[in-house]
Amino acid sequence: MIPKSHPRYKSLLSRDKIVNAYKSGILADSGMIAHGRGEAFDYLIGEKTTETAEKAIEAAAAALILAKNPVISVNGNTTALVPEHVVKLAEVLGAKIEINLFYRTPKRVKTIWKFLKDQGAGEILGTEEEDFKHIEGLDSPRGSVSPEGMYKADVILVPLEDGDRTEVLVNEGKFVIAVDLNPLSRTAKTASLTIVDNITRAMPCLTRKVNKLKTKNPDELKKLMDNFNNINNLKESLKIMLNSINEFE
Amino acid sequence: MIPKSHPRYKSLLSRDKIVNAYKSGILADSGMIAHGRGEAFDYLIGEKTTETAEKAIEAAAAALILAKNPVISVNGNTTALVPEHVVKLAEVLGAKIEINLFYRTPKRVKTIWKFLKDQGAGEILGTEEEDFKHIEGLDSPRGSVSPEGMYKADVILVPLEDGDRTEVLVNEGKFVIAVDLNPLSRTAKTASLTIVDNITRAMPCLTRKVNKLKTKNPDELKKLMDNFNNINNLKESLKIMLNSINEFE
């Protein structure tokens, strides 16, 4: 047990979740290493949701509310860190949850499925029982998507995603929302909208914003989206990281 | 097998070594996550040994050659990534190798010991058979050191170390050489000399420098050390990272 008073409580708690998820088969080998990369960038951003990230989260909420077929794509790290928030956000939005894994095995899919179900998830797409559609430009199984899920989705939330898949989904005409702590990554640059924040802070914040904005009329929501510029927002996040490096003495 | 032509060959090879080391018990849980943090900073430094790092490596070589009792402290990550270079550097310097672990168990010590022996290591200190001395200011087992090794060492190479231990060793009057990709870390700031480089590049480079400098006279070596300023060198590494962030477009 990590004492709540520990100055790095939240970070150690996430680390614990990641290690347990690895041991229970939710995470692939690379998932634990990827978590470490995230930690480094989170450290540079100050381990808090910046105002810049909040702007991105607000625009993301607007896009998800306006969506006809919103889908939340989940992988091992997302399941490990924020399963309850995936379930909550899907509920609030009426969005679908779809499992999509880089290192896919039937066993991992089943383990993740069960983990999300235990958190109260409704229907979960992307399981082995489905007749997948294939998205061109990606090798199987990353390019295999559920016909009822990502295949016909207009807005997709892809937390902790890889650059290749983000690019292909954007080229398919989808509005892709990424959560990525590295503003220099290809995912961050190619997504329609990138939230530069730790997923453990971004997901509950996104759910709050959706709840707050869902009574607004579509024109207001559209305006929120139109006023958002992804590259400028990424540059603002980079500036914050630069400042934290410059504070060195 | 990762093909040598892969653009991320070296990074993937390291990742492979880390995963295998974790599975064989050389690495603690946190070791895999720590590797990911290193990857992020390596990315920012351009995944190469910078001229700045080379200056640090040169001064480190001088300090190690001048040392009366040089010791190389090894942990799980160092063993996983560069066991052969630890052995080679110890040989060239006539330095001692000492195992020191944050999460120490007799089994991990034994596994690391065997792994280094298989690479041709001579005597390895810090095993369970020894009557440890205790260094004040650190909890056991991190503060437990070999009486023939770190306890009487004047210069210690501590790759991939934690900040607490670095600080205490410096306070004990040791000249502590750290290898750390994060110039903002407490280890980097408190070490006597910090090499901001990936250990897989820094260790062979350090051995080359030692071979090149070992015929120099002590005055010349002393001068190399005196001309080196750790904080300025860290600032130069940070500047390189800042530039790589600024190149964003």
GROMACS .gro file of C-alpha atoms in nm:
model
  498
    1MET     CA    1   0.000   0.000   0.000
    2ILE     CA    2   0.130   0.342  -0.096
    3PRO     CA    3   0.051   0.604   0.172
    4LYS     CA    4  -0.169   0.885   0.036
    5SER     CA    5   0.066   1.140   0.188
    6HIS     CA    6   0.353   1.027  -0.037
    7PRO     CA    7   0.456   1.320  -0.260
    8ARG     CA    8   0.451   1.091  -0.562
    9TYR     CA    9   0.133   0.907  -0.460
   10LYS     CA   10  -0.052   0.939  -0.791
   11SER     CA   11   0.249   0.846  -0.999
   12LEU     CA   12   0.324   0.542  -0.781
   13LEU     CA   13  -0.041   0.437  -0.790
   14SER     CA   14  -0.037   0.441  -1.171
   15ARG     CA   15   0.287   0.245  -1.170
   16ASP     CA   16   0.124  -0.014  -0.946
   17LYS     CA   17  -0.172  -0.046  -1.179
   18ILE     CA   18   0.061  -0.088  -1.475
   19VAL     CA   19   0.267  -0.359  -1.306
   20ASN     CA   20  -0.046  -0.548  -1.198
   21ALA     CA   21  -0.193  -0.521  -1.547
   22TYR     CA   22   0.127  -0.659  -1.693
   23LYS     CA   23   0.120  -0.951  -1.455
   24SER     CA   24  -0.243  -1.027  -1.529
   25GLY     CA   25  -0.189  -1.024  -1.906
   26ILE     CA   26  -0.366  -0.698  -1.989
   27LEU     CA   27  -0.044  -0.530  -2.096
   28ALA     CA   28   0.208  -0.645  -2.354
   29ASP     CA   29   0.580  -0.619  -2.273
   30SER     CA   30   0.607  -0.288  -2.449
   31GLY     CA   31   0.318  -0.144  -2.247
   32MET     CA   32   0.525  -0.115  -1.932
   33ILE     CA   33   0.807   0.061  -2.119
   34ALA     CA   34   0.558   0.292  -2.291
   35HIS     CA   35   0.429   0.391  -1.948
   36GLY     CA   36   0.778   0.503  -1.853
   37ARG     CA   37   0.802   0.724  -2.161
   38GLY     CA   38   0.476   0.883  -2.055
   39GLU     CA   39   0.611   0.946  -1.706
   40ALA     CA   40   0.904   1.142  -1.848
   41PHE     CA   41   0.683   1.374  -2.051
   42ASP     CA   42   0.436   1.409  -1.764
   43TYR     CA   43   0.726   1.523  -1.551
   44LEU     CA   44   0.809   1.791  -1.810
   45ILE     CA   45   0.449   1.912  -1.831
   46GLY     CA   46   0.440   1.950  -1.451
   47GLU     CA   47   0.221   1.647  -1.374
   48LYS     CA   48  -0.098   1.849  -1.397
   49THR     CA   49  -0.371   1.923  -1.651
   50THR     CA   50  -0.254   2.250  -1.804
   51GLU     CA   51  -0.492   2.520  -1.927
   52THR     CA   52  -0.375   2.426  -2.275
   53ALA     CA   53  -0.480   2.065  -2.221
   54GLU     CA   54  -0.811   2.183  -2.079
   55LYS     CA   55  -0.884   2.373  -2.402
   56ALA     CA   56  -0.816   2.054  -2.598
   57ILE     CA   57  -1.036   1.851  -2.364
   58GLU     CA   58  -1.320   2.102  -2.407
   59ALA     CA   59  -1.302   2.084  -2.786
   60ALA     CA   60  -1.280   1.705  -2.764
   61ALA     CA   61  -1.594   1.699  -2.551
   62ALA     CA   62  -1.776   1.910  -2.810
   63ALA     CA   63  -1.667   1.677  -3.092
   64LEU     CA   64  -1.778   1.369  -2.900
   65ILE     CA   65  -2.118   1.519  -2.817
   66LEU     CA   66  -2.174   1.619  -3.180
   67ALA     CA   67  -2.070   1.276  -3.308
   68LYS     CA   68  -2.329   1.046  -3.464
   69ASN     CA   69  -2.126   0.735  -3.390
   70PRO     CA   70  -1.864   0.802  -3.125
   71VAL     CA   71  -1.631   0.516  -3.037
   72ILE     CA   72  -1.377   0.483  -2.757
   73SER     CA   73  -1.088   0.262  -2.866
   74VAL     CA   74  -0.916   0.088  -2.577
   75ASN     CA   75  -0.581  -0.086  -2.551
   76GLY     CA   76  -0.392  -0.245  -2.262
   77ASN     CA   77  -0.256   0.073  -2.104
   78THR     CA   78  -0.591   0.250  -2.114
   79THR     CA   79  -0.760  -0.051  -1.957
   80ALA     CA   80  -0.491  -0.073  -1.691
   81LEU     CA   81  -0.510   0.292  -1.591
   82VAL     CA   82  -0.865   0.419  -1.639
   83PRO     CA   83  -1.113   0.134  -1.692
   84GLU     CA   84  -1.379   0.299  -1.475
   85HIS     CA   85  -1.350   0.626  -1.668
   86VAL     CA   86  -1.379   0.451  -2.004
   87VAL     CA   87  -1.703   0.294  -1.885
   88LYS     CA   88  -1.835   0.622  -1.744
   89LEU     CA   89  -1.752   0.827  -2.052
   90ALA     CA   90  -1.909   0.568  -2.284
   91GLU     CA   91  -2.223   0.578  -2.071
   92VAL     CA   92  -2.251   0.957  -2.066
   93LEU     CA   93  -2.196   0.980  -2.442
   94GLY     CA   94  -2.382   0.668  -2.548
   95ALA     CA   95  -2.053   0.580  -2.716
   96LYS     CA   96  -1.927   0.235  -2.806
   97ILE     CA   97  -1.621   0.075  -2.652
   98GLU     CA   98  -1.396  -0.117  -2.889
   99ILE     CA   99  -1.085  -0.319  -2.803
  100ASN     CA  100  -0.798  -0.266  -3.045
  101LEU     CA  101  -0.455  -0.405  -2.964
  102PHE     CA  102  -0.115  -0.372  -3.124
  103TYR     CA  103  -0.007  -0.711  -2.986
  104ARG     CA  104  -0.335  -0.893  -3.010
  105THR     CA  105  -0.395  -1.241  -2.878
  106PRO     CA  106  -0.737  -1.393  -2.806
  107LYS     CA  107  -0.630  -1.432  -2.444
  108ARG     CA  108  -0.538  -1.065  -2.403
  109VAL     CA  109  -0.865  -0.958  -2.563
  110LYS     CA  110  -1.058  -1.182  -2.325
  111THR     CA  111  -0.867  -1.055  -2.020
  112ILE     CA  112  -0.929  -0.692  -2.115
  113TRP     CA  113  -1.292  -0.766  -2.193
  114LYS     CA  114  -1.342  -0.920  -1.851
  115PHE     CA  115  -1.162  -0.637  -1.676
  116LEU     CA  116  -1.386  -0.376  -1.841
  117LYS     CA  117  -1.698  -0.583  -1.775
  118ASP     CA  118  -1.605  -0.597  -1.406
  119GLN     CA  119  -1.610  -0.217  -1.413
  120GLY     CA  120  -1.966  -0.224  -1.543
  121ALA     CA  121  -1.908  -0.183  -1.917
  122GLY     CA  122  -2.207  -0.251  -2.148
  123GLU     CA  123  -2.141  -0.392  -2.493
  124ILE     CA  124  -1.775  -0.419  -2.587
  125LEU     CA  125  -1.681  -0.443  -2.953
  126GLY     CA  126  -1.363  -0.574  -3.108
  127THR     CA  127  -1.382  -0.923  -2.958
  128GLU     CA  128  -1.293  -1.245  -3.130
  129GLU     CA  129  -1.656  -1.330  -3.212
  130GLU     CA  130  -1.689  -1.051  -3.466
  131ASP     CA  131  -1.655  -1.050  -3.840
  132PHE     CA  132  -1.399  -0.774  -3.869
  133LYS     CA  133  -1.378  -0.518  -4.144
  134HIS     CA  134  -1.031  -0.427  -4.256
  135ILE     CA  135  -0.894  -0.075  -4.280
  136GLU     CA  136  -0.644  -0.037  -4.559
  137GLY     CA  137  -0.289   0.069  -4.487
  138LEU     CA  138  -0.258  -0.120  -4.161
  139ASP     CA  139  -0.150  -0.475  -4.106
  140SER     CA  140  -0.381  -0.714  -3.929
  141PRO     CA  141  -0.479  -0.713  -3.643
  142ARG     CA  142  -0.437  -0.339  -3.591
  143GLY     CA  143  -0.633  -0.269  -3.904
  144SER     CA  144  -0.915  -0.504  -3.808
  145VAL     CA  145  -1.210  -0.308  -3.682
  146SER     CA  146  -1.562  -0.383  -3.574
  147PRO     CA  147  -1.824  -0.316  -3.845
  148GLU     CA  148  -2.053  -0.165  -3.582
  149GLY     CA  149  -1.773   0.024  -3.410
  150MET     CA  150  -1.474   0.198  -3.559
  151TYR     CA  151  -1.568   0.106  -3.914
  152LYS     CA  152  -1.869   0.332  -3.917
  153ALA     CA  153  -1.759   0.573  -3.644
  154ASP     CA  154  -1.728   0.943  -3.725
  155VAL     CA  155  -1.544   1.042  -3.406
  156ILE     CA  156  -1.296   0.808  -3.235
  157LEU     CA  157  -1.120   0.862  -2.906
  158VAL     CA  158  -0.788   0.675  -2.927
  159PRO     CA  159  -0.596   0.719  -2.602
  160LEU     CA  160  -0.229   0.611  -2.599
  161GLU     CA  161  -0.233   0.521  -2.964
  162ASP     CA  162   0.039   0.461  -3.222
  163GLY     CA  163   0.112   0.705  -3.502
  164ASP     CA  164   0.046   0.469  -3.791
  165ARG     CA  165  -0.305   0.389  -3.690
  166THR     CA  166  -0.392   0.747  -3.607
  167GLU     CA  167  -0.278   0.857  -3.952
  168VAL     CA  168  -0.476   0.588  -4.134
  169LEU     CA  169  -0.792   0.659  -3.936
  170VAL     CA  170  -0.763   1.032  -4.012
  171ASN     CA  171  -0.711   0.950  -4.381
  172GLU     CA  172  -1.032   0.745  -4.365
  173GLY     CA  173  -1.210   1.069  -4.281
  174LYS     CA  174  -1.256   1.001  -3.911
  175PHE     CA  175  -1.219   1.275  -3.650
  176VAL     CA  176  -0.952   1.122  -3.429
  177ILE     CA  177  -0.898   1.241  -3.071
  178ALA     CA  178  -0.567   1.129  -2.922
  179VAL     CA  179  -0.442   1.145  -2.564
  180ASP     CA  180  -0.063   1.162  -2.579
  181LEU     CA  181   0.185   1.320  -2.337
  182ASN     CA  182   0.447   1.360  -2.608
  183PRO     CA  183   0.355   1.661  -2.824
  184LEU     CA  184   0.637   1.568  -3.065
  185SER     CA  185   0.501   1.222  -3.142
  186ARG     CA  186   0.357   1.135  -3.479
  187THR     CA  187   0.030   1.046  -3.308
  188ALA     CA  188   0.011   1.393  -3.155
  189LYS     CA  189   0.083   1.562  -3.487
  190THR     CA  190  -0.146   1.354  -3.707
  191ALA     CA  191  -0.453   1.329  -3.482
  192SER     CA  192  -0.743   1.566  -3.553
  193LEU     CA  193  -0.723   1.675  -3.192
  194THR     CA  194  -0.459   1.586  -2.934
  195ILE     CA  195  -0.495   1.610  -2.559
  196VAL     CA  196  -0.145   1.646  -2.410
  197ASP     CA  197  -0.220   1.516  -2.064
  198ASN     CA  198  -0.189   1.211  -1.846
  199ILE     CA  199  -0.482   0.984  -1.926
  200THR     CA  200  -0.559   0.942  -1.555
  201ARG     CA  201  -0.634   1.316  -1.537
  202ALA     CA  202  -0.766   1.365  -1.890
  203MET     CA  203  -1.038   1.100  -1.883
  204PRO     CA  204  -1.229   1.219  -1.574
  205CYS     CA  205  -1.185   1.578  -1.694
  206LEU     CA  206  -1.328   1.484  -2.035
  207THR     CA  207  -1.631   1.323  -1.872
  208ARG     CA  208  -1.691   1.636  -1.662
  209LYS     CA  209  -1.670   1.857  -1.972
  210VAL     CA  210  -1.913   1.633  -2.161
  211ASN     CA  211  -2.158   1.656  -1.874
  212LYS     CA  212  -2.119   2.032  -1.866
  213LEU     CA  213  -2.150   2.089  -2.240
  214LYS     CA  214  -2.411   1.836  -2.343
  215THR     CA  215  -2.703   2.077  -2.298
  216LYS     CA  216  -2.544   2.338  -2.529
  217ASN     CA  217  -2.685   2.372  -2.877
  218PRO     CA  218  -2.493   2.226  -3.174
  219ASP     CA  219  -2.387   2.569  -3.305
  220GLU     CA  220  -2.214   2.654  -2.981
  221LEU     CA  221  -2.041   2.317  -2.978
  222LYS     CA  222  -1.939   2.356  -3.341
  223LYS     CA  223  -1.789   2.692  -3.253
  224LEU     CA  224  -1.582   2.538  -2.973
  225MET     CA  225  -1.441   2.289  -3.222
  226ASP     CA  226  -1.376   2.551  -3.490
  227ASN     CA  227  -1.190   2.774  -3.249
  228PHE     CA  228  -0.950   2.493  -3.168
  229ASN     CA  229  -0.627   2.460  -3.363
  230ASN     CA  230  -0.439   2.139  -3.290
  231ILE     CA  231  -0.091   2.245  -3.401
  232ASN     CA  232  -0.112   2.569  -3.203
  233ASN     CA  233  -0.230   2.379  -2.900
  234LEU     CA  234   0.061   2.136  -2.931
  235LYS     CA  235   0.298   2.431  -2.954
  236GLU     CA  236   0.154   2.572  -2.632
  237SER     CA  237   0.217   2.242  -2.455
  238LEU     CA  238   0.571   2.238  -2.588
  239LYS     CA  239   0.623   2.590  -2.456
  240ILE     CA  240   0.523   2.471  -2.110
  241MET     CA  241   0.775   2.187  -2.134
  242LEU     CA  242   1.043   2.429  -2.255
  243ASN     CA  243   0.977   2.654  -1.958
  244SER     CA  244   1.006   2.366  -1.716
  245ILE     CA  245   1.343   2.276  -1.872
  246ASN     CA  246   1.453   2.639  -1.860
  247GLU     CA  247   1.379   2.663  -1.489
  248PHE     CA  248   1.681   2.443  -1.430
  249GLU     CA  249   1.945   2.588  -1.206
  250MET     CA  250   1.462  -1.123  -3.438
  251ILE     CA  251   1.473  -0.754  -3.518
  252PRO     CA  252   1.615  -0.686  -3.867
  253LYS     CA  253   1.931  -0.472  -3.855
  254SER     CA  254   1.787  -0.248  -4.124
  255HIS     CA  255   1.502  -0.138  -3.898
  256PRO     CA  256   1.529   0.239  -3.839
  257ARG     CA  257   1.478   0.182  -3.467
  258TYR     CA  258   1.701  -0.126  -3.451
  259LYS     CA  259   1.913  -0.018  -3.153
  260SER     CA  260   1.619   0.104  -2.951
  261LEU     CA  261   1.425  -0.216  -3.017
  262LEU     CA  262   1.728  -0.427  -2.931
  263SER     CA  263   1.759  -0.252  -2.594
  264ARG     CA  264   1.390  -0.299  -2.534
  265ASP     CA  265   1.430  -0.669  -2.605
  266LYS     CA  266   1.715  -0.696  -2.358
  267ILE     CA  267   1.510  -0.516  -2.094
  268VAL     CA  268   1.209  -0.743  -2.140
  269ASN     CA  269   1.425  -1.056  -2.126
  270ALA     CA  270   1.603  -0.929  -1.816
  271TYR     CA  271   1.269  -0.866  -1.649
  272LYS     CA  272   1.153  -1.217  -1.731
  273SER     CA  273   1.472  -1.373  -1.600
  274GLY     CA  274   1.454  -1.182  -1.271
  275ILE     CA  275   1.742  -0.939  -1.329
  276LEU     CA  276   1.508  -0.640  -1.336
  277ALA     CA  277   1.258  -0.532  -1.074
  278ASP     CA  278   0.912  -0.416  -1.190
  279SER     CA  279   1.018  -0.056  -1.182
  280GLY     CA  280   1.321  -0.128  -1.402
  281MET     CA  281   1.110  -0.172  -1.713
  282ILE     CA  282   0.924   0.154  -1.649
  283ALA     CA  283   1.251   0.335  -1.578
  284HIS     CA  284   1.377   0.218  -1.916
  285GLY     CA  285   1.082   0.389  -2.081
  286ARG     CA  286   1.163   0.717  -1.908
  287GLY     CA  287   1.514   0.689  -2.045
  288GLU     CA  288   1.379   0.630  -2.396
  289ALA     CA  289   1.187   0.956  -2.381
  290PHE     CA  290   1.492   1.161  -2.285
  291ASP     CA  291   1.709   0.977  -2.537
  292TYR     CA  292   1.460   1.077  -2.802
  293LEU     CA  293   1.498   1.442  -2.698
  294ILE     CA  294   1.878   1.424  -2.705
  295GLY     CA  295   1.865   1.283  -3.059
  296GLU     CA  296   1.956   0.922  -2.973
  297LYS     CA  297   2.326   0.987  -3.018
  298THR     CA  298   2.629   1.065  -2.803
  299THR     CA  299   2.649   1.443  -2.823
  300GLU     CA  300   2.976   1.637  -2.815
  301THR     CA  301   2.864   1.755  -2.473
  302ALA     CA  302   2.834   1.398  -2.350
  303GLU     CA  303   3.169   1.316  -2.504
  304LYS     CA  304   3.333   1.590  -2.295
  305ALA     CA  305   3.176   1.439  -1.984
  306ILE     CA  306   3.290   1.090  -2.083
  307GLU     CA  307   3.646   1.216  -2.134
  308ALA     CA  308   3.658   1.378  -1.789
  309ALA     CA  309   3.503   1.063  -1.641
  310ALA     CA  310   3.775   0.852  -1.804
  311ALA     CA  311   4.041   1.078  -1.652
  312ALA     CA  312   3.883   1.051  -1.305
  313LEU     CA  313   3.863   0.672  -1.330
  314ILE     CA  314   4.226   0.638  -1.444
  315LEU     CA  315   4.345   0.864  -1.161
  316ALA     CA  316   4.140   0.676  -0.901
  317LYS     CA  317   4.317   0.464  -0.639
  318ASN     CA  318   4.012   0.245  -0.582
  319PRO     CA  319   3.766   0.275  -0.869
  320VAL     CA  320   3.441   0.083  -0.838
  321ILE     CA  321   3.167   0.019  -1.093
  322SER     CA  322   2.831  -0.012  -0.920
  323VAL     CA  323   2.582  -0.225  -1.114
  324ASN     CA  324   2.207  -0.261  -1.086
  325GLY     CA  325   1.948  -0.454  -1.287
  326ASN     CA  326   1.919  -0.216  -1.581
  327THR     CA  327   2.295  -0.183  -1.624
  328THR     CA  328   2.333  -0.560  -1.615
  329ALA     CA  329   2.051  -0.603  -1.865
  330LEU     CA  330   2.185  -0.353  -2.116
  331VAL     CA  331   2.565  -0.351  -2.102
  332PRO     CA  332   2.702  -0.652  -1.907
  333GLU     CA  333   2.989  -0.704  -2.152
  334HIS     CA  334   3.093  -0.340  -2.129
  335VAL     CA  335   3.089  -0.343  -1.749
  336VAL     CA  336   3.327  -0.639  -1.759
  337LYS     CA  337   3.552  -0.478  -2.021
  338LEU     CA  338   3.573  -0.143  -1.844
  339ALA     CA  339   3.651  -0.308  -1.510
  340GLU     CA  340   3.927  -0.504  -1.677
  341VAL     CA  341   4.085  -0.205  -1.850
  342LEU     CA  342   4.075   0.001  -1.529
  343GLY     CA  343   4.151  -0.273  -1.281
  344ALA     CA  344   3.827  -0.155  -1.119
  345LYS     CA  345   3.599  -0.356  -0.894
  346ILE     CA  346   3.243  -0.449  -0.985
  347GLU     CA  347   2.987  -0.422  -0.706
  348ILE     CA  348   2.620  -0.517  -0.717
  349ASN     CA  349   2.391  -0.266  -0.549
  350LEU     CA  350   2.015  -0.295  -0.586
  351PHE     CA  351   1.724  -0.077  -0.486
  352TYR     CA  352   1.494  -0.378  -0.464
  353ARG     CA  353   1.738  -0.633  -0.334
  354THR     CA  354   1.660  -0.999  -0.291
  355PRO     CA  355   1.921  -1.277  -0.259
  356LYS     CA  356   1.774  -1.433  -0.572
  357ARG     CA  357   1.813  -1.118  -0.782
  358VAL     CA  358   2.169  -1.073  -0.661
  359LYS     CA  359   2.250  -1.431  -0.757
  360THR     CA  360   2.089  -1.396  -1.101
  361ILE     CA  361   2.281  -1.077  -1.174
  362TRP     CA  362   2.600  -1.229  -1.041
  363LYS     CA  363   2.564  -1.526  -1.274
  364PHE     CA  364   2.476  -1.308  -1.571
  365LEU     CA  365   2.792  -1.099  -1.523
  366LYS     CA  366   3.006  -1.408  -1.464
  367ASP     CA  367   2.881  -1.552  -1.793
  368GLN     CA  368   3.017  -1.238  -1.958
  369GLY     CA  369   3.359  -1.309  -1.809
  370ALA     CA  370   3.354  -1.089  -1.499
  371GLY     CA  371   3.628  -1.146  -1.240
  372GLU     CA  372   3.551  -1.087  -0.874
  373ILE     CA  373   3.208  -0.939  -0.808
  374LEU     CA  374   3.146  -0.762  -0.479
  375GLY     CA  375   2.817  -0.689  -0.307
  376THR     CA  376   2.699  -1.048  -0.283
  377GLU     CA  377   2.519  -1.207   0.009
  378GLU     CA  378   2.834  -1.367   0.147
  379GLU     CA  379   2.987  -1.037   0.252
  380ASP     CA  380   2.992  -0.856   0.581
  381PHE     CA  381   2.850  -0.527   0.463
  382LYS     CA  382   2.947  -0.187   0.591
  383HIS     CA  383   2.663   0.060   0.623
  384ILE     CA  384   2.662   0.408   0.475
  385GLU     CA  385   2.468   0.653   0.688
  386GLY     CA  386   2.166   0.832   0.546
  387LEU     CA  387   2.041   0.541   0.339
  388ASP     CA  388   1.811   0.262   0.441
  389SER     CA  389   1.927  -0.094   0.406
  390PRO     CA  390   1.991  -0.257   0.162
  391ARG     CA  391   2.079   0.042  -0.056
  392GLY     CA  392   2.315   0.173   0.207
  393SER     CA  393   2.487  -0.163   0.249
  394VAL     CA  394   2.820  -0.160   0.072
  395SER     CA  395   3.113  -0.394   0.039
  396PRO     CA  396   3.405  -0.310   0.271
  397GLU     CA  397   3.647  -0.384  -0.013
  398GLY     CA  398   3.436  -0.206  -0.273
  399MET     CA  399   3.231   0.110  -0.242
  400TYR     CA  400   3.321   0.158   0.122
  401LYS     CA  401   3.682   0.239   0.047
  402ALA     CA  402   3.636   0.357  -0.313
  403ASP     CA  403   3.743   0.707  -0.409
  404VAL     CA  404   3.576   0.711  -0.752
  405ILE     CA  405   3.248   0.530  -0.820
  406LEU     CA  406   3.071   0.488  -1.151
  407VAL     CA  407   2.700   0.460  -1.077
  408PRO     CA  408   2.505   0.419  -1.400
  409LEU     CA  409   2.126   0.455  -1.383
  410GLU     CA  410   2.131   0.543  -1.016
  411ASP     CA  411   1.879   0.705  -0.782
  412GLY     CA  412   1.924   1.056  -0.650
  413ASP     CA  413   1.928   0.969  -0.279
  414ARG     CA  414   2.218   0.734  -0.306
  415THR     CA  415   2.416   0.961  -0.533
  416GLU     CA  416   2.381   1.243  -0.284
  417VAL     CA  417   2.489   1.035   0.013
  418LEU     CA  418   2.792   0.895  -0.170
  419VAL     CA  419   2.900   1.246  -0.270
  420ASN     CA  420   2.857   1.361   0.090
  421GLU     CA  421   3.082   1.073   0.194
  422GLY     CA  422   3.355   1.240  -0.012
  423LYS     CA  423   3.341   1.003  -0.307
  424PHE     CA  424   3.377   1.126  -0.664
  425VAL     CA  425   3.054   0.994  -0.815
  426ILE     CA  426   3.013   0.952  -1.191
  427ALA     CA  427   2.651   0.909  -1.300
  428VAL     CA  428   2.508   0.807  -1.636
  429ASP     CA  429   2.162   0.960  -1.662
  430LEU     CA  430   1.964   1.068  -1.967
  431ASN     CA  431   1.757   1.316  -1.766
  432PRO     CA  432   1.967   1.627  -1.699
  433LEU     CA  433   1.694   1.755  -1.468
  434SER     CA  434   1.707   1.458  -1.233
  435ARG     CA  435   1.842   1.486  -0.882
  436THR     CA  436   2.101   1.221  -0.968
  437ALA     CA  437   2.227   1.434  -1.258
  438LYS     CA  438   2.246   1.744  -1.043
  439THR     CA  439   2.408   1.591  -0.735
  440ALA     CA  440   2.666   1.363  -0.900
  441SER     CA  441   3.025   1.489  -0.920
  442LEU     CA  442   3.011   1.424  -1.292
  443THR     CA  443   2.711   1.330  -1.504
  444ILE     CA  444   2.718   1.168  -1.845
  445VAL     CA  445   2.392   1.255  -2.022
  446ASP     CA  446   2.385   0.967  -2.266
  447ASN     CA  447   2.230   0.629  -2.325
  448ILE     CA  448   2.432   0.376  -2.130
  449THR     CA  449   2.455   0.149  -2.434
  450ARG     CA  450   2.653   0.421  -2.613
  451ALA     CA  451   2.827   0.574  -2.311
  452MET     CA  452   2.988   0.257  -2.175
  453PRO     CA  453   3.178   0.151  -2.489
  454CYS     CA  454   3.274   0.515  -2.546
  455LEU     CA  455   3.405   0.539  -2.189
  456THR     CA  456   3.618   0.227  -2.236
  457ARG     CA  457   3.762   0.370  -2.559
  458LYS     CA  458   3.847   0.698  -2.383
  459VAL     CA  459   4.014   0.514  -2.095
  460ASN     CA  460   4.225   0.317  -2.342
  461LYS     CA  461   4.320   0.637  -2.520
  462LEU     CA  462   4.403   0.841  -2.208
  463LYS     CA  463   4.567   0.586  -1.982
  464THR     CA  464   4.919   0.661  -2.107
  465LYS     CA  465   4.882   1.034  -2.031
  466ASN     CA  466   5.057   1.170  -1.725
  467PRO     CA  467   4.855   1.248  -1.411
  468ASP     CA  468   4.887   1.625  -1.456
  469GLU     CA  469   4.726   1.613  -1.796
  470LEU     CA  470   4.446   1.395  -1.663
  471LYS     CA  471   4.397   1.623  -1.364
  472LYS     CA  472   4.366   1.915  -1.604
  473LEU     CA  473   4.093   1.735  -1.801
  474MET     CA  474   3.898   1.692  -1.480
  475ASP     CA  475   3.955   2.048  -1.364
  476ASN     CA  476   3.835   2.190  -1.693
  477PHE     CA  477   3.506   2.008  -1.659
  478ASN     CA  478   3.209   2.180  -1.497
  479ASN     CA  479   2.917   1.949  -1.435
  480ILE     CA  480   2.640   2.207  -1.411
  481ASN     CA  481   2.755   2.381  -1.729
  482ASN     CA  482   2.772   2.047  -1.906
  483LEU     CA  483   2.417   1.964  -1.793
  484LYS     CA  484   2.301   2.301  -1.923
  485GLU     CA  485   2.456   2.222  -2.261
  486SER     CA  486   2.266   1.893  -2.277
  487LEU     CA  487   1.946   2.074  -2.185
  488LYS     CA  488   2.010   2.323  -2.464
  489ILE     CA  489   2.030   2.035  -2.712
  490MET     CA  490   1.697   1.902  -2.584
  491LEU     CA  491   1.544   2.250  -2.607
  492ASN     CA  492   1.659   2.280  -2.966
  493SER     CA  493   1.511   1.944  -3.057
  494ILE     CA  494   1.179   2.056  -2.907
  495ASN     CA  495   1.202   2.390  -3.086
  496GLU     CA  496   1.248   2.221  -3.422
  497PHE     CA  497   0.883   2.117  -3.401
  498GLU     CA  498   0.670   2.231  -3.687
   0.00000   0.00000   0.00000
